Coordinates of N, CA and C in Angstrom, one line a residue:
M278 N 66.5 125.0 100.1 CA 65.2 125.3 100.7 C 65.1 126.7 101.1
I279 N 66.2 127.3 101.6 CA 66.2 128.7 101.9 C 65.9 129.6 100.7
A280 N 66.7 129.3 99.6 CA 66.4 130.0 98.4 C 65.0 129.9 98.0
R281 N 64.4 128.8 98.0 CA 63.0 128.6 97.6 C 62.1 129.4 98.5
A282 N 62.4 129.4 99.9 CA 61.5 130.1 100.8 C 61.6 131.7 100.5
L283 N 62.7 132.1 100.0 CA 63.0 133.5 99.8 C 62.6 133.8 98.3
Q284 N 62.2 132.8 97.6 CA 61.9 133.0 96.1 C 63.1 133.5 95.4
E285 N 64.2 132.9 95.7 CA 65.5 133.2 95.1 C 66.2 131.9 94.6
E286 N 65.4 131.1 93.9 CA 65.9 129.8 93.4 C 67.1 130.0 92.6
A287 N 67.2 130.9 91.7 CA 68.4 131.1 90.8 C 69.6 131.4 91.7
A288 N 69.5 132.2 92.7 CA 70.7 132.5 93.5 C 71.1 131.2 94.3
G289 N 70.1 130.5 94.8 CA 70.4 129.2 95.4 C 71.1 128.2 94.6
A290 N 70.6 128.1 93.3 CA 71.3 127.2 92.4 C 72.8 127.7 92.1
E291 N 73.0 129.0 92.0 CA 74.3 129.6 91.9 C 75.2 129.1 93.1
V292 N 74.7 129.3 94.2 CA 75.5 128.9 95.4 C 75.9 127.4 95.4
I293 N 74.9 126.6 95.1 CA 75.2 125.1 95.1 C 76.1 124.8 94.0
A294 N 76.0 125.4 92.8 CA 76.9 125.1 91.7 C 78.3 125.5 92.0
E295 N 78.5 126.6 92.8 CA 79.8 127.1 93.1 C 80.3 126.2 94.3
M296 N 79.5 125.7 95.2 CA 80.0 124.8 96.2 C 80.5 123.5 95.6
D297 N 79.7 123.0 94.6 CA 80.1 121.8 93.9 C 81.4 121.9 93.2
R298 N 81.6 123.1 92.5 CA 82.9 123.4 91.8 C 84.1 123.4 92.7
Q299 N 83.8 124.1 93.9 CA 84.9 124.2 94.8 C 85.2 122.8 95.5
L300 N 84.2 122.1 95.8 CA 84.5 120.6 96.3 C 85.2 119.8 95.3
Q301 N 84.9 120.0 94.0 CA 85.7 119.3 92.9 C 87.2 119.7 93.0
E302 N 87.4 121.0 93.0 CA 88.7 121.6 93.1 C 89.5 121.0 94.3
I303 N 88.8 121.0 95.4 CA 89.4 120.5 96.7 C 89.9 119.1 96.5
E304 N 88.9 118.3 96.0 CA 89.2 116.9 95.7 C 90.5 116.6 94.8
A305 N 90.5 117.4 93.8 CA 91.6 117.3 92.8 C 92.9 117.7 93.4
V306 N 93.0 118.8 94.1 CA 94.2 119.2 94.7 C 94.7 118.3 95.8
L307 N 93.8 117.8 96.7 CA 94.1 117.0 97.7 C 94.5 115.5 97.3
A308 N 94.0 115.1 96.1 CA 94.3 113.8 95.6 C 95.9 113.7 95.3
Q309 N 96.5 114.9 95.2 CA 97.9 114.9 94.9 C 98.8 114.8 96.1
Q310 N 98.2 114.9 97.3 CA 98.9 114.6 98.6 C 99.2 113.2 98.7
T311 N 100.4 112.9 99.1 CA 100.8 111.5 99.3 C 101.0 111.2 100.8
G312 N 101.1 110.0 101.1 CA 101.3 109.6 102.5 C 100.0 109.6 103.2
R313 N 100.1 109.2 104.5 CA 98.9 109.1 105.3 C 98.4 110.5 105.7
P314 N 97.1 110.7 105.7 CA 96.6 111.9 106.1 C 97.1 112.3 107.5
P315 N 97.4 113.5 107.9 CA 97.8 113.8 109.2 C 96.6 113.8 110.1
V316 N 96.9 113.6 111.4 CA 95.9 113.5 112.5 C 95.8 114.8 113.2
G317 N 94.7 115.5 113.1 CA 94.5 116.7 113.8 C 93.5 116.6 115.0
L318 N 93.8 117.2 116.1 CA 92.8 117.1 117.2 C 92.4 118.5 117.6
L319 N 91.1 118.7 117.7 CA 90.5 119.9 118.0 C 90.5 120.2 119.6
V320 N 91.0 121.3 120.0 CA 91.0 121.7 121.4 C 89.9 122.7 121.5
S321 N 88.8 122.3 122.1 CA 87.6 123.2 122.2 C 87.0 123.2 123.6
Q322 N 86.5 124.3 124.0 CA 85.7 124.4 125.3 C 84.4 123.6 125.1
M323 N 84.0 123.3 123.9 CA 82.8 122.4 123.8 C 83.4 121.0 123.7
T324 N 83.6 120.4 124.8 CA 84.4 119.2 124.9 C 83.6 117.9 124.4
S325 N 82.4 118.2 123.9 CA 81.7 117.0 123.3 C 81.4 117.4 121.9
Y326 N 82.1 118.3 121.2 CA 81.9 118.7 119.8 C 83.0 118.1 119.0
G327 N 82.7 117.8 117.7 CA 83.7 117.4 116.7 C 83.8 115.9 116.5
G328 N 83.0 115.2 117.1 CA 83.0 113.7 116.9 C 82.6 113.1 115.6
K329 N 82.6 111.8 115.4 CA 82.2 111.1 114.2 C 80.8 111.6 113.8
N330 N 80.7 111.9 112.5 CA 79.4 112.3 111.9 C 79.0 113.7 112.2
S331 N 79.9 114.5 112.8 CA 79.7 115.9 113.0 C 80.0 116.7 111.7
M332 N 79.6 117.9 111.6 CA 80.0 118.8 110.5 C 81.6 118.9 110.5
F333 N 82.1 119.1 111.7 CA 83.6 119.2 111.8 C 84.3 118.0 111.2
D334 N 83.8 116.8 111.6 CA 84.4 115.6 111.0 C 84.3 115.5 109.6
T335 N 83.1 116.0 109.0 CA 83.0 116.0 107.6 C 84.0 116.9 106.9
V336 N 84.2 118.2 107.5 CA 85.2 119.2 107.0 C 86.6 118.6 107.0
C337 N 87.0 117.9 108.2 CA 88.3 117.2 108.2 C 88.4 116.2 107.1
T338 N 87.5 115.4 107.0 CA 87.5 114.2 106.0 C 87.7 114.8 104.6
K339 N 86.9 115.9 104.3 CA 87.1 116.5 103.0 C 88.4 117.2 102.8
A340 N 89.0 117.7 103.9 CA 90.3 118.3 103.9 C 91.5 117.4 104.0
R341 N 91.1 116.1 103.9 CA 92.1 115.0 104.0 C 92.9 115.0 105.3
V342 N 92.3 115.3 106.3 CA 92.8 115.3 107.7 C 92.1 114.3 108.5
T343 N 92.7 113.5 109.2 CA 92.1 112.5 110.1 C 91.7 113.3 111.4
N344 N 90.4 113.3 111.7 CA 89.9 114.0 112.9 C 90.2 113.0 114.1
G345 N 91.1 113.4 114.9 CA 91.5 112.7 116.1 C 90.4 112.3 116.9
I346 N 89.4 113.1 117.1 CA 88.3 112.8 118.0 C 87.5 111.7 117.5
A347 N 87.2 111.7 116.1 CA 86.4 110.6 115.6 C 87.3 109.3 115.5
M348 N 88.6 109.5 115.3 CA 89.5 108.3 115.2 C 89.5 107.5 116.4
V349 N 89.3 108.1 117.6 CA 89.3 107.4 118.8 C 88.0 106.8 119.2
G350 N 87.0 107.0 118.2 CA 85.7 106.4 118.4 C 84.6 107.2 118.9
L351 N 84.9 108.5 119.2 CA 83.8 109.3 119.8 C 82.9 109.8 118.7
S352 N 81.6 109.8 119.0 CA 80.5 110.4 118.2 C 80.3 111.8 118.7
N353 N 79.7 112.6 117.8 CA 79.4 114.0 118.2 C 78.5 113.9 119.5
G354 N 78.9 114.7 120.5 CA 78.1 114.7 121.7 C 78.8 113.9 122.9
E355 N 79.8 113.1 122.6 CA 80.5 112.3 123.6 C 81.8 113.1 124.0
K356 N 82.0 113.0 125.3 CA 83.1 113.9 125.9 C 84.4 113.3 125.6
L357 N 85.4 114.1 125.2 CA 86.8 113.9 125.0 C 87.5 113.8 126.2
T358 N 88.1 112.7 126.6 CA 88.9 112.6 127.9 C 90.3 112.7 127.6
K359 N 91.1 112.9 128.6 CA 92.6 112.9 128.5 C 93.1 111.7 128.0
E360 N 92.5 110.5 128.3 CA 93.1 109.2 127.9 C 92.8 109.1 126.4
L361 N 91.7 109.6 125.9 CA 91.5 109.6 124.5 C 92.3 110.5 123.7
V362 N 92.8 111.7 124.2 CA 93.6 112.6 123.6 C 95.0 112.0 123.4
V363 N 95.4 111.3 124.5 CA 96.7 110.6 124.4 C 96.6 109.4 123.4
K364 N 95.5 108.7 123.4 CA 95.3 107.6 122.4 C 95.4 108.1 121.0
A365 N 94.8 109.3 120.7 CA 94.8 109.9 119.4 C 96.2 110.3 118.9
D366 N 97.1 110.7 119.9 CA 98.4 111.2 119.5 C 98.5 111.9 118.3
P367 N 97.8 113.1 118.2 CA 97.7 113.8 116.9 C 99.1 114.4 116.5
D368 N 99.1 114.6 115.1 CA 100.2 115.2 114.5 C 100.2 116.7 114.8
F369 N 99.0 117.2 114.9 CA 98.9 118.7 115.3 C 97.6 118.9 116.1
F370 N 97.6 119.9 116.9 CA 96.4 120.3 117.7 C 95.8 121.6 117.0
M371 N 94.5 121.6 116.8 CA 93.8 122.8 116.3 C 93.2 123.5 117.4
V372 N 93.5 124.8 117.6 CA 93.0 125.7 118.6 C 92.3 126.8 117.9
S373 N 91.3 127.4 118.5 CA 90.6 128.6 117.9 C 91.6 129.8 117.9
A374 N 91.6 130.5 116.9 CA 92.6 131.7 116.9 C 92.1 132.7 118.0
P375 N 93.1 133.4 118.5 CA 92.7 134.3 119.6 C 91.7 135.4 119.1
K376 N 90.9 135.8 120.0 CA 90.0 136.9 119.7 C 90.2 138.1 120.5
K377 N 89.8 139.3 120.1 CA 90.0 140.5 120.9 C 89.2 140.4 122.2
D378 N 88.0 139.9 122.1 CA 87.1 139.8 123.2 C 87.1 138.3 123.6
D379 N 87.7 138.0 124.7 CA 87.9 136.6 125.2 C 87.0 136.6 126.5
R380 N 85.7 136.9 126.4 CA 84.8 136.9 127.6 C 84.5 135.5 128.1
Y381 N 84.8 134.5 127.3 CA 84.5 133.1 127.9 C 85.8 132.4 128.3
G382 N 87.0 133.1 128.4 CA 88.2 132.4 128.9 C 88.7 131.4 128.1
S383 N 88.6 131.6 126.7 CA 89.1 130.5 125.8 C 90.6 130.4 125.8
Q384 N 91.3 131.5 126.0 CA 92.8 131.4 125.9 C 93.2 130.7 127.2
K385 N 92.6 130.9 128.4 CA 93.0 130.2 129.6 C 92.7 128.7 129.4
F386 N 91.6 128.4 128.8 CA 91.2 126.9 128.5 C 92.2 126.3 127.7
K387 N 92.7 127.0 126.6 CA 93.6 126.4 125.6 C 95.0 126.2 126.3
D388 N 95.4 127.3 127.2 CA 96.7 127.2 127.8 C 96.7 126.0 128.8
E389 N 95.6 125.8 129.6 CA 95.5 124.8 130.6 C 95.5 123.4 129.9
F390 N 94.8 123.3 128.8 CA 94.7 122.1 128.1 C 96.1 121.6 127.6
L391 N 96.8 122.6 126.9 CA 98.0 122.3 126.2 C 99.2 122.1 127.3
Q392 N 99.0 122.7 128.4 CA 100.1 122.5 129.4 C 99.8 121.3 130.4
D393 N 98.8 120.6 130.2 CA 98.4 119.5 131.0 C 99.5 118.5 131.0
P394 N 100.0 118.0 132.2 CA 101.2 117.0 132.3 C 100.9 115.8 131.5
A395 N 99.7 115.4 131.3 CA 99.2 114.2 130.6 C 99.7 114.3 129.2
Y396 N 99.8 115.5 128.6 CA 100.1 115.7 127.2 C 101.6 115.9 126.8
Q397 N 102.3 116.2 127.8 CA 103.7 116.6 127.6 C 104.4 115.5 126.9
G398 N 105.2 115.8 125.8 CA 105.9 114.9 125.1 C 105.1 114.4 123.9
M399 N 103.9 114.8 123.7 CA 103.2 114.4 122.6 C 103.6 115.2 121.4
K400 N 103.8 114.5 120.2 CA 104.3 115.2 119.0 C 103.5 116.4 118.6
G401 N 102.2 116.3 118.8 CA 101.3 117.4 118.3 C 101.6 118.7 119.1
L402 N 102.1 118.7 120.2 CA 102.4 120.0 120.9 C 103.5 120.8 120.3
K403 N 104.2 120.1 119.4 CA 105.2 120.9 118.5 C 104.6 121.6 117.3
N404 N 103.3 121.3 117.1 CA 102.6 121.8 116.0 C 101.1 122.2 116.4
I405 N 101.1 123.3 117.0 CA 99.7 123.8 117.5 C 99.3 124.9 116.4
V406 N 98.1 124.7 115.8 CA 97.7 125.7 114.7 C 96.5 126.4 115.2
A407 N 96.5 127.7 115.1 CA 95.4 128.6 115.6 C 94.6 128.9 114.3
I408 N 93.3 128.4 114.4 CA 92.4 128.4 113.3 C 91.2 129.3 113.5
P409 N 90.8 130.1 112.7 CA 89.7 131.0 112.9 C 88.4 130.1 113.2
N410 N 87.6 130.6 114.1 CA 86.4 129.9 114.4 C 85.5 129.6 113.2
R411 N 85.5 130.5 112.3 CA 84.6 130.3 111.1 C 85.0 129.0 110.4
Y412 N 86.2 128.5 110.6 CA 86.6 127.2 110.0 C 86.3 126.0 110.9
L413 N 86.3 126.3 112.2 CA 86.1 125.2 113.1 C 84.6 124.9 113.4
Y414 N 83.8 125.9 113.4 CA 82.4 125.8 113.7 C 81.5 126.2 112.5
T415 N 81.8 125.7 111.4 CA 80.9 126.1 110.3 C 79.8 125.1 110.1
N416 N 78.7 125.7 109.5 CA 77.5 124.8 109.2 C 76.7 125.6 108.1
S417 N 77.5 126.0 107.1 CA 76.8 126.7 106.0 C 77.5 126.5 104.7
Q418 N 77.2 127.2 103.7 CA 77.9 127.1 102.4 C 79.4 127.5 102.5
N419 N 79.7 128.1 103.6 CA 81.1 128.5 103.9 C 82.0 127.3 104.2
C420 N 81.4 126.2 104.3 CA 82.2 125.0 104.6 C 83.3 124.7 103.6
V421 N 83.1 125.1 102.4 CA 84.2 125.0 101.4 C 85.5 125.7 101.8
Y422 N 85.2 126.9 102.5 CA 86.4 127.6 102.9 C 87.0 127.0 104.2
A423 N 86.2 126.4 105.0 CA 86.7 125.7 106.2 C 87.5 124.5 105.7
I424 N 87.0 123.8 104.7 CA 87.8 122.6 104.2 C 89.1 123.1 103.7
K425 N 89.1 124.1 102.9 CA 90.4 124.7 102.3 C 91.3 125.2 103.4
G426 N 90.6 125.9 104.4 CA 91.5 126.5 105.5 C 92.2 125.4 106.3
I427 N 91.4 124.3 106.7 CA 92.0 123.3 107.5 C 93.0 122.5 106.7
A428 N 92.8 122.3 105.3 CA 93.9 121.7 104.5 C 95.0 122.5 104.4
N429 N 94.9 123.9 104.3 CA 96.1 124.7 104.4 C 96.9 124.6 105.6
Y430 N 96.3 124.4 106.8 CA 96.9 124.3 108.0 C 97.6 122.9 108.1
A431 N 97.1 121.9 107.5 CA 97.6 120.7 107.5 C 98.8 120.4 106.4
Y432 N 98.7 121.0 105.3 CA 99.6 120.8 104.1 C 100.4 121.9 103.7
G433 N 100.1 123.1 104.3 CA 100.8 124.3 103.7 C 99.7 125.0 102.9
S434 N 100.2 126.1 102.3 CA 99.2 127.0 101.6 C 98.9 126.4 100.2
I435 N 98.1 125.4 100.1 CA 97.7 124.9 98.7 C 96.5 125.5 98.2
F436 N 95.8 126.2 99.0 CA 94.5 126.9 98.5 C 94.7 128.4 98.7
D437 N 94.3 129.2 97.8 CA 94.3 130.7 97.9 C 93.0 131.1 98.7
L438 N 93.2 131.6 99.8 CA 92.0 132.1 100.6 C 92.1 133.6 100.8
S439 N 92.7 134.2 99.9 CA 92.8 135.7 100.0 C 91.4 136.3 99.7
E440 N 91.1 137.5 100.1 CA 89.8 138.0 100.0 C 89.3 138.1 98.5
E441 N 90.1 138.3 97.6 CA 89.6 138.5 96.2 C 89.2 137.1 95.6
H442 N 89.6 136.0 96.3 CA 89.2 134.7 95.8 C 88.0 134.2 96.6
L443 N 87.5 134.9 97.5 CA 86.3 134.5 98.2 C 85.1 134.9 97.4
I444 N 84.1 134.0 97.5 CA 82.8 134.2 96.7 C 82.0 135.3 97.4
K445 N 81.6 136.2 96.7 CA 80.6 137.2 97.2 C 79.4 136.6 97.6
G446 N 78.9 137.0 98.8 CA 77.7 136.5 99.4 C 77.9 135.3 100.3
Y447 N 79.1 134.8 100.4 CA 79.5 133.7 101.3 C 80.0 134.2 102.6

């Protein structure tokens, strides 16, 4: 729709074709992963973000990662409680990567969350992954990189996300 509004239908078709190609690549690579998908739980100051049917949930599903927030039954917009974090018992916690400008106190929030006595002893505390916000809060054609990025954090470096492999214009 955006391409049509800008009278750039050919460019829009290219973007969609490239997204489809990358989604097929992701599916083929992740089909080789065996065992149960790991459970990841997002630690976010937006405590009602990431539930069932959200873009984050879709990205996790495509990355073959079980979204712990959706797994415990929360829909997007519902608040994640301590009890539900414990119920999810994630294999890893996803936190946003540190930023130079932390004007919203995100590092303090993450530290307090992960040091909460209710969570001590959870297996996920041994595997905390710092993920760039562009992968956690995506809602554009860049979602293919979010899928690859989260899959890399869950399974190791199975997708090349070096600059020369990123699509121009994305």
